[in-house]
mmCIF file of C-alpha atoms and ligand atoms in Angstrom:
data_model
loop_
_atom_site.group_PDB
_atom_site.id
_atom_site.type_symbol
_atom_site.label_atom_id
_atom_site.label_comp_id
_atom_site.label_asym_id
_atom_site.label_seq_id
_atom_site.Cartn_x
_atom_site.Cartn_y
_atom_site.Cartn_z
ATOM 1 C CA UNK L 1 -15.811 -74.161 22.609
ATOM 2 C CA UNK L 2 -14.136 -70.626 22.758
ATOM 3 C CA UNK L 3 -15.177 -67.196 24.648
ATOM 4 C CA UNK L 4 -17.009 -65.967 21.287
ATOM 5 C CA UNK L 5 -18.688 -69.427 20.328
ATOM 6 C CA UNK L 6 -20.242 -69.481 24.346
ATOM 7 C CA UNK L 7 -21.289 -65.853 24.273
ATOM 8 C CA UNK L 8 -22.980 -66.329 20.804
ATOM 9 C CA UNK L 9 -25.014 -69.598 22.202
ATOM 10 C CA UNK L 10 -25.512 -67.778 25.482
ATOM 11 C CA UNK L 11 -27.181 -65.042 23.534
ATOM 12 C CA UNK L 12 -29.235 -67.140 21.368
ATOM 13 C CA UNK L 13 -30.871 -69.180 24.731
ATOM 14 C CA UNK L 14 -31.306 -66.145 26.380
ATOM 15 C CA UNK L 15 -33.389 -64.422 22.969
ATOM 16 C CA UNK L 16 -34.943 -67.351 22.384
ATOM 17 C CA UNK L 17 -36.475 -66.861 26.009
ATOM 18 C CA UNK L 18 -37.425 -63.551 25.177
ATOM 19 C CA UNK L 19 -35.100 -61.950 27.657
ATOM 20 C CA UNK L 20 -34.808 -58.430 26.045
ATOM 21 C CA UNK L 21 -31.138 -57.596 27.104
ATOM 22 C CA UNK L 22 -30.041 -60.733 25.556
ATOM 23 C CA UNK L 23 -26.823 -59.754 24.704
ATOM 24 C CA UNK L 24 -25.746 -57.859 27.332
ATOM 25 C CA UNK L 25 -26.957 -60.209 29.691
ATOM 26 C CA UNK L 26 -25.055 -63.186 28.403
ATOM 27 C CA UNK L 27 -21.846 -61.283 28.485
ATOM 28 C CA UNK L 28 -22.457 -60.571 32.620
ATOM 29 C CA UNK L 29 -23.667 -63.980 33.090
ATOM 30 C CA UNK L 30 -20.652 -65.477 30.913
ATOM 31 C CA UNK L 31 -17.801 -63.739 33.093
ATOM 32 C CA UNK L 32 -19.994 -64.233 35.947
ATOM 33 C CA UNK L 33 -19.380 -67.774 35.224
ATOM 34 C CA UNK L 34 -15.739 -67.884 34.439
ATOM 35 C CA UNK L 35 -14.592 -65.420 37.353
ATOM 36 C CA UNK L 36 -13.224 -62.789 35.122
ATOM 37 C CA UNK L 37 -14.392 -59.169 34.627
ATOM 38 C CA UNK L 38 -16.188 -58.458 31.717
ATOM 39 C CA UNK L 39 -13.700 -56.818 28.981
ATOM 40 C CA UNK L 40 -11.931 -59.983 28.830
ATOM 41 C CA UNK L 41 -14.467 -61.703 27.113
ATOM 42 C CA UNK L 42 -13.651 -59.493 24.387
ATOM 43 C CA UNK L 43 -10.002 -59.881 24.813
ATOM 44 C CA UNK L 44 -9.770 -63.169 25.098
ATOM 45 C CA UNK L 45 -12.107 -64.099 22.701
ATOM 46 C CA UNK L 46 -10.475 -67.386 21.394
ATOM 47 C CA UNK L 47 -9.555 -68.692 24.261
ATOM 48 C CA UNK L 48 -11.323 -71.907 25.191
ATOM 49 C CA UNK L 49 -13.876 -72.415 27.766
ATOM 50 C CA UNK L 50 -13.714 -74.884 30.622
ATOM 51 C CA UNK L 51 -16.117 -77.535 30.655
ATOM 52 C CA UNK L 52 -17.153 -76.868 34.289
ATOM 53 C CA UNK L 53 -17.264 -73.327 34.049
ATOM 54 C CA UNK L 54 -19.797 -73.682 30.778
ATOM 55 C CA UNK L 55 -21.950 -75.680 32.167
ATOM 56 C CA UNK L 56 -22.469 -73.317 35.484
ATOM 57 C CA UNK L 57 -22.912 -70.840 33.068
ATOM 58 C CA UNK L 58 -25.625 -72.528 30.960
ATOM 59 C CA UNK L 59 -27.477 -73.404 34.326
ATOM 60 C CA UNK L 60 -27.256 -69.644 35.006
ATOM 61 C CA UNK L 61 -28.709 -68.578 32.146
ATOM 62 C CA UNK L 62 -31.735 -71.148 32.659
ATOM 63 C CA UNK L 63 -31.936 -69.412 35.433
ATOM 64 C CA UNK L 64 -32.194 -65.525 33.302
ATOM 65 C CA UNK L 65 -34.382 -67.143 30.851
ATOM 66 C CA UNK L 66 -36.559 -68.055 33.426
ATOM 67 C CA UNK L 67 -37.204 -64.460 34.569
ATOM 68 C CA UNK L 68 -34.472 -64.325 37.175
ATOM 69 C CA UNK L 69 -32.864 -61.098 37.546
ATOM 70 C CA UNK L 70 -29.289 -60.762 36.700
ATOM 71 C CA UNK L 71 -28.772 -58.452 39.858
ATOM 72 C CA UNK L 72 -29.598 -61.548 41.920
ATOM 73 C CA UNK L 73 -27.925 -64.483 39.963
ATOM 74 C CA UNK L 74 -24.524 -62.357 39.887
ATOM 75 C CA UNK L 75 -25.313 -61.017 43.653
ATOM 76 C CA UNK L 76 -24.265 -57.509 43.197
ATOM 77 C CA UNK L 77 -25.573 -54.794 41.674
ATOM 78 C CA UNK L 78 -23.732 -51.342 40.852
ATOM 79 C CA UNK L 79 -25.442 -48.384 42.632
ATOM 80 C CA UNK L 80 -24.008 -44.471 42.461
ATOM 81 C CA UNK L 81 -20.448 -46.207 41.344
ATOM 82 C CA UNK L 82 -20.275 -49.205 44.004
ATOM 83 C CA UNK L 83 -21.434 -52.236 43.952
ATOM 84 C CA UNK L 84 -23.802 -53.617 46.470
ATOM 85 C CA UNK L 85 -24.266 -56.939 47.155
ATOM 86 C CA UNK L 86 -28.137 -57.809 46.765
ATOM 87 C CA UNK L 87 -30.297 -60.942 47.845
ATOM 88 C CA UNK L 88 -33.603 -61.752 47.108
ATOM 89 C CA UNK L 89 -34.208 -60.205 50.617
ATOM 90 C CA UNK L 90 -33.873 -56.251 49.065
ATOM 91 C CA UNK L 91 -35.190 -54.512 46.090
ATOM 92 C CA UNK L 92 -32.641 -54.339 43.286
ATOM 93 C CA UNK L 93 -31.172 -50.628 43.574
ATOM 94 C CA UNK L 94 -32.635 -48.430 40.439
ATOM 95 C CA UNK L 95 -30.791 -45.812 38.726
ATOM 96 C CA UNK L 96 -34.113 -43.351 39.138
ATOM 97 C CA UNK L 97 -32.868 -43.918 43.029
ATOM 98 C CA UNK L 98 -30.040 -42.217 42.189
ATOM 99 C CA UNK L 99 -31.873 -38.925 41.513
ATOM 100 C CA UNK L 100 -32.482 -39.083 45.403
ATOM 101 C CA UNK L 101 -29.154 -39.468 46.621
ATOM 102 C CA UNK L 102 -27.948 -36.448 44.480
ATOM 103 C CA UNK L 103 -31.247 -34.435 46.116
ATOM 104 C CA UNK L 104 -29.900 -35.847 49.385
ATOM 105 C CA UNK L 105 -26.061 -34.956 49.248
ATOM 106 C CA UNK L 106 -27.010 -31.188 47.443
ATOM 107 C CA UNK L 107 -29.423 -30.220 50.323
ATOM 108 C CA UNK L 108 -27.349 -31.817 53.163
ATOM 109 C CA UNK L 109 -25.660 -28.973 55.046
ATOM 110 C CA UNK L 110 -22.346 -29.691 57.051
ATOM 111 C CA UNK L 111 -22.710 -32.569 59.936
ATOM 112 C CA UNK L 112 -26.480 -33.318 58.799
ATOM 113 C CA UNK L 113 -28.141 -35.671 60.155
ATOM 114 C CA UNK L 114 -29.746 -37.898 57.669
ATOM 115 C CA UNK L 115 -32.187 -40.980 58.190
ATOM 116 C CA UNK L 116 -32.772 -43.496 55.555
ATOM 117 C CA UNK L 117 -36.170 -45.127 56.124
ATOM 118 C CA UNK L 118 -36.178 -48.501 54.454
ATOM 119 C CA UNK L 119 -32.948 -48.660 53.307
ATOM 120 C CA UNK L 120 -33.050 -52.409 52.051
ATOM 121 C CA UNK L 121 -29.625 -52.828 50.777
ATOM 122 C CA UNK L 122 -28.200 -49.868 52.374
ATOM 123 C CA UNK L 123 -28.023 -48.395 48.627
ATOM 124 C CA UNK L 124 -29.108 -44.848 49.674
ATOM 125 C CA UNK L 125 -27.502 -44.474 53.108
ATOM 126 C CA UNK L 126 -24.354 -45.909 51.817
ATOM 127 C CA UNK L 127 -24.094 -44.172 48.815
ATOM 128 C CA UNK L 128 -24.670 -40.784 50.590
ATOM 129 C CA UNK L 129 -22.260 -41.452 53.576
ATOM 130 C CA UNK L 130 -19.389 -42.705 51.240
ATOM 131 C CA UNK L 131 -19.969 -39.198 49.342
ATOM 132 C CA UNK L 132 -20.326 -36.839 52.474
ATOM 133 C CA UNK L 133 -18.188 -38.463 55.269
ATOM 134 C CA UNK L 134 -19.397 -35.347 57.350
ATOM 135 C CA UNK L 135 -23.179 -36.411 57.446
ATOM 136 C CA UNK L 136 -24.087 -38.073 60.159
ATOM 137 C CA UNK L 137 -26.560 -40.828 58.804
ATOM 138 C CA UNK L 138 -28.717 -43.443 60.126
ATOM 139 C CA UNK L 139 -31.448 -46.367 58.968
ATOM 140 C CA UNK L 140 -34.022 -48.106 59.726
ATOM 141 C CA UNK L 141 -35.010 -51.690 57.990
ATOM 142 C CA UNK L 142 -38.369 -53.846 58.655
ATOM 143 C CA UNK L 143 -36.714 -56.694 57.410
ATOM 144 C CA UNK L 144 -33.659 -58.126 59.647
ATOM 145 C CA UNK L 145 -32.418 -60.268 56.670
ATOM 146 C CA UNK L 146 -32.289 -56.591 54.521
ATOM 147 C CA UNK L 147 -30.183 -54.894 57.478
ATOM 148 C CA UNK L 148 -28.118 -57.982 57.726
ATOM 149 C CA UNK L 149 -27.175 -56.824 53.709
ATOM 150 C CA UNK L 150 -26.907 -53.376 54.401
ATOM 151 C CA UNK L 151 -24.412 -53.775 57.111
ATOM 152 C CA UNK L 152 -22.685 -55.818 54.708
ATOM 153 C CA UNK L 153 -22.542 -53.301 52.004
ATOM 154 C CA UNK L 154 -21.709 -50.942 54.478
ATOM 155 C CA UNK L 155 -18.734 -52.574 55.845
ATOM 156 C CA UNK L 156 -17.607 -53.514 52.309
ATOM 157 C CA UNK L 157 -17.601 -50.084 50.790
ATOM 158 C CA UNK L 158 -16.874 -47.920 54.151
ATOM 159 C CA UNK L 159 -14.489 -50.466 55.451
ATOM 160 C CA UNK L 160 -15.815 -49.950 58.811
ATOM 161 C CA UNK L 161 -19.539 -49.045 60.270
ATOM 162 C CA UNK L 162 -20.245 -45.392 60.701
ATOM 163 C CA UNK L 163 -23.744 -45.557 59.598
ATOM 164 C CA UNK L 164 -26.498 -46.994 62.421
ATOM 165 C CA UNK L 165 -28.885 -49.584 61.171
ATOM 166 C CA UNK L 166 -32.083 -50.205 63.380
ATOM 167 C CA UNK L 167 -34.331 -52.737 62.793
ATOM 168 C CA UNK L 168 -37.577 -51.179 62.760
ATOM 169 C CA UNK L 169 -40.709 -50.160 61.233
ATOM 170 C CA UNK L 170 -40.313 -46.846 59.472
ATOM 171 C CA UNK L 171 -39.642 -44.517 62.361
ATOM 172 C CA UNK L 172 -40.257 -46.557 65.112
ATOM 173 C CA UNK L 173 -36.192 -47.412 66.313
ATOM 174 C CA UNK L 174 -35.594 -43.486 66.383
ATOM 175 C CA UNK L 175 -38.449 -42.549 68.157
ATOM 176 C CA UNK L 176 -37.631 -39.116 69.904
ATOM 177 C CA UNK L 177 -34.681 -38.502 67.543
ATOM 178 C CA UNK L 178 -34.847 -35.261 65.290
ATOM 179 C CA UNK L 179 -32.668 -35.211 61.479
ATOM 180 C CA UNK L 180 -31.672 -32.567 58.905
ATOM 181 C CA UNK L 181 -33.012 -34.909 56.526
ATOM 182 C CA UNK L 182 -35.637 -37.703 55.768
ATOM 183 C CA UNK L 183 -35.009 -39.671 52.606
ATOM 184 C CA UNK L 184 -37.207 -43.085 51.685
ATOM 185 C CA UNK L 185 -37.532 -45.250 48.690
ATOM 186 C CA UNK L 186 -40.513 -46.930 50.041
ATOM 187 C CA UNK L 187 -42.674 -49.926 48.789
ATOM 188 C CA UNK L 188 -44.895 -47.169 46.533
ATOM 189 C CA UNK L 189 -46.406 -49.461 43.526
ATOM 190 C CA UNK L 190 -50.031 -50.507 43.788
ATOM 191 C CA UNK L 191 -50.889 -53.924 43.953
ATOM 192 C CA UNK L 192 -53.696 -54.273 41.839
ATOM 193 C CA UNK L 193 -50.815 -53.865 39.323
ATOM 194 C CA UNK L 194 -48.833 -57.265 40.187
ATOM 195 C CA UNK L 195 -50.357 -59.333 37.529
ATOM 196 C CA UNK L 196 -49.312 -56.816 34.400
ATOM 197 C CA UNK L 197 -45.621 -56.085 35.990
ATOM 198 C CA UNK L 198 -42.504 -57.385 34.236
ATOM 199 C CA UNK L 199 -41.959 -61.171 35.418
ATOM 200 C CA UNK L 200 -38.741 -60.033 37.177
ATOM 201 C CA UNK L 201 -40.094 -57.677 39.589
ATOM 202 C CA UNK L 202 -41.962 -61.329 41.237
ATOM 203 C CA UNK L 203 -38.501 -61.998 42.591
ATOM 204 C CA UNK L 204 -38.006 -59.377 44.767
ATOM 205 C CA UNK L 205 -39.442 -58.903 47.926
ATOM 206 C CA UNK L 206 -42.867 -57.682 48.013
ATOM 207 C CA UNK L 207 -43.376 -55.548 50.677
ATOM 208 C CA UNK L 208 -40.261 -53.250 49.460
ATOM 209 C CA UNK L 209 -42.662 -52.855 46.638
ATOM 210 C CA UNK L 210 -46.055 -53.271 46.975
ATOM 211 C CA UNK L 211 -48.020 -50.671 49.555
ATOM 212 C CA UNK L 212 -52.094 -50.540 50.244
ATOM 213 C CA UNK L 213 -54.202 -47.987 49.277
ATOM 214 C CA UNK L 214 -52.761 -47.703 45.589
ATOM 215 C CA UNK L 215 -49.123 -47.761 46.665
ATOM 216 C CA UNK L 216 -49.636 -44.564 49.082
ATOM 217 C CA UNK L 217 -50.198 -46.047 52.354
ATOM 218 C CA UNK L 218 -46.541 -46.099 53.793
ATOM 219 C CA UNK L 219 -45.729 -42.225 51.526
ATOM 220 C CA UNK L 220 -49.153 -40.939 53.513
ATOM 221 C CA UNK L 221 -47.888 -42.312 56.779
ATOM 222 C CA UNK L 222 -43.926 -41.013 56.349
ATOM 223 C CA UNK L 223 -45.517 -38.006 55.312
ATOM 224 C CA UNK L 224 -47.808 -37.257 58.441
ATOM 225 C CA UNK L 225 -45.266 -38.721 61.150
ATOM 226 C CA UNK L 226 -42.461 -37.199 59.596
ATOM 227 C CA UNK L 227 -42.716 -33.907 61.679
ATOM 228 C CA UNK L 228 -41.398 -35.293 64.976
ATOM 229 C CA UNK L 229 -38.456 -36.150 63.616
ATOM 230 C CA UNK L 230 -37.425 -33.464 61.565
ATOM 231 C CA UNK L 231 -35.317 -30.095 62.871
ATOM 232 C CA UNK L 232 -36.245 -26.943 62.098
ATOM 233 C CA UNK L 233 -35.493 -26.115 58.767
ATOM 234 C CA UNK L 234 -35.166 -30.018 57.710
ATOM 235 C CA UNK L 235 -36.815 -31.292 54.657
ATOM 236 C CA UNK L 236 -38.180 -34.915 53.802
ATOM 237 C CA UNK L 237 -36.786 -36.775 50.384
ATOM 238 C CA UNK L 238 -39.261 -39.336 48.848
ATOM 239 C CA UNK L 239 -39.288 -41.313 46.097
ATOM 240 C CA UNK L 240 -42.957 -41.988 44.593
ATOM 241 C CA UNK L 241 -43.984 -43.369 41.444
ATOM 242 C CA UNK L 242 -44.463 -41.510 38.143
ATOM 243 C CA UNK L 243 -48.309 -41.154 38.586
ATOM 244 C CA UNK L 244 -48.046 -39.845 42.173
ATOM 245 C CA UNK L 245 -47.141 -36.228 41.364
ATOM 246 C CA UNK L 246 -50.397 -34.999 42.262
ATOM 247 C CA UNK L 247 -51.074 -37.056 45.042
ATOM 248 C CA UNK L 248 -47.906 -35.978 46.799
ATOM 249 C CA UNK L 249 -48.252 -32.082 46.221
ATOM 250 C CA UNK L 250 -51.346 -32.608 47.564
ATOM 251 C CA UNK L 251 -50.815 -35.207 50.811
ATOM 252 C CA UNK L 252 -47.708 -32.612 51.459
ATOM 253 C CA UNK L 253 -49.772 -29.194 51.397
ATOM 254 C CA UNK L 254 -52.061 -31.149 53.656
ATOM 255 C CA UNK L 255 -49.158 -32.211 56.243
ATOM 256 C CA UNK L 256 -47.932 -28.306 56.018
ATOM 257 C CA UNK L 257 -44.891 -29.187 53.655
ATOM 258 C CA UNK L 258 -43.963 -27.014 50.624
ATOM 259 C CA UNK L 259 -43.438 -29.832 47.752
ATOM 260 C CA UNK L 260 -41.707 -29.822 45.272
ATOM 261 C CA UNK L 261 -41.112 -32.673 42.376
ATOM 262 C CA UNK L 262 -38.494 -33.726 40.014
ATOM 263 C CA UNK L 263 -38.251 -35.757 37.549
ATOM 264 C CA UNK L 264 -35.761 -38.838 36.292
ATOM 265 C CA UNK L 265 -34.171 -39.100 33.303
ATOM 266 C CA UNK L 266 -36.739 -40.474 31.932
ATOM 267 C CA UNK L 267 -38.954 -37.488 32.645
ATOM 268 C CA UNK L 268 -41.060 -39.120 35.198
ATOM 269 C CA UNK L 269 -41.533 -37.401 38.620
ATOM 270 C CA UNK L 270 -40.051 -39.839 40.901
ATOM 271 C CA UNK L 271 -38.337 -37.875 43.753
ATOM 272 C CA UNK L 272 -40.945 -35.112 45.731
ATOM 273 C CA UNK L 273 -38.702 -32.648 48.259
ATOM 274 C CA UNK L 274 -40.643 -31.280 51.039
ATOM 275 C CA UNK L 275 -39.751 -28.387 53.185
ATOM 276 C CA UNK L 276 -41.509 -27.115 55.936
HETATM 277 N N1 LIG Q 301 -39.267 -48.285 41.049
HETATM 278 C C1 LIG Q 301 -39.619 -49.593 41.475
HETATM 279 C C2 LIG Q 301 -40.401 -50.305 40.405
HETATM 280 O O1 LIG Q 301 -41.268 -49.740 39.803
HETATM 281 C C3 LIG Q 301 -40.440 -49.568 42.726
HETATM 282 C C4 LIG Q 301 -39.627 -49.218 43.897
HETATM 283 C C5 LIG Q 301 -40.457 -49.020 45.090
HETATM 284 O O2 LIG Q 301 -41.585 -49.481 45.242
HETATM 285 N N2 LIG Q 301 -39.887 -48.303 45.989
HETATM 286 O O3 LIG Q 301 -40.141 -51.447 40.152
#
């Protein structure tokens, strides 16, 4: 069997399974199997497959067709231009995410100091530090198997460490600290929503994505301890979900923030900015 012949059956199992990136998805998984970046699928198109090789790859695909994200089959996953190595252990890094790391590095004013609360994978404080080698930036991490990752990632793209990882509960390993800036992509969906959500989302961890009281309960508590560890003049980057813009104009007015929301490229609020 050659390249094409493979990609066209790995395309038909994966469609077959409903998988809606089918084709896409068969090309990652395909060079994912055979060790070779992806444009040489299409360059070496006749060239015959290994036994070995297709047969990881089918079981790789069961795998995908079984609701598996590709982020965690392949291992990595390409944030702001790197790629980050991602486990089951952190959320998969989202493009919308990206929206706050722009908000991050334009409000950022030489030698910030910038905490990342729940960084997961390191996607956010990594991305930002690699882009601003003047910002000072720490982050904290609930999970010790997600910090273990993000000092990975952060030793893989920055060759060295200049980034502090805690493990901690939101603010708790920087208590009596202050920052120039706050930035979270906390767990923010509500749980009552689990059953309806895309069958990939059940692989990732759940409380990087699931929070109490409708998804607001760890927003509403950055939001009211936030002010401790903030210098004057600092603001607080969040990302909430695209039903929250109310509910976080409102929550920040109440914790004497000015708020303001953007939207993603998909037009849905998803990053709130507030300012004291
Ligand atoms: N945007 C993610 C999703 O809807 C949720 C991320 C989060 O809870 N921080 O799958």
């Amino acid at each position: 069997m050659n390249i094409a012949e493979a990609l066209r059956e790995m395309t038909d199992r994966l469609g077959a399974a409903s998988v809606e990136s089918s084709a896409l998805d068969a090309e990652v998984l395909l060079a994912h199997s055979l060790g070779v970046e992806r444009y040489r699928l299409l360059v070496d198109r006749a060239a015959p497959v290994d036994p070995v090789k297709l047969s990881s790859c089918r079981r790789v695909v069961a795998r995908r067709c079984a609701g598996e994200p590709v982020a965690y089959i392949t291992g990595r996953k390409e944030f702001y231009s790197l790629e980050f190595l991602v486990t089951p252990d952190v959320l998969i890094p989202r493009p919308e995410t990206e929206l706050l790391v722009d908000m991050a590095l334009y409000h950022a004013a030489p030698g910030a100091g910038l905490l990342d609360l729940g960084t997961g994978s390191g996607a956010i404080a990594v991305a930002v530090r690699k882009n601003r080698e003047d910002i000072k930036v720490s982050a904290s991490d609930i999970s010790a198997a997600a910090l273990r990752i993000a000092r990975r990632n952060c030793r893989r793209i920055m060759g060295d460490m200049p980034i502090v990882f805690r493990i901690g509960d939101l603010f708790s390993p920087f208590e009596g600290k202050r920052f120039d800036v706050i930035a979270s992509n906390p767990p923010y969906v509500d749980p009552a929503l689990k059953p309806t959500m895309q069958r990939e989302i059940r692989f990732e961890p759940e409380h990087a994505l699931f929070a109490d009281d409708h998804g607001r309960a760890v927003l509403r508590r950055i939001v009211s301890s936030a002010e401790a560890y903030l210098r004057p003049g600092g603001i607080v980057l969040l990302e909430i979900g695209h039903d929250m813009r109310d509910f976080i104009l409102e929550a920040g007015a109440r914790a004497g923030y000015a708020v303001s929301v953007l939207n993603d490229l998909a037009g849905c609020p998803r990053v709130a900015l507030l300012k004291r």
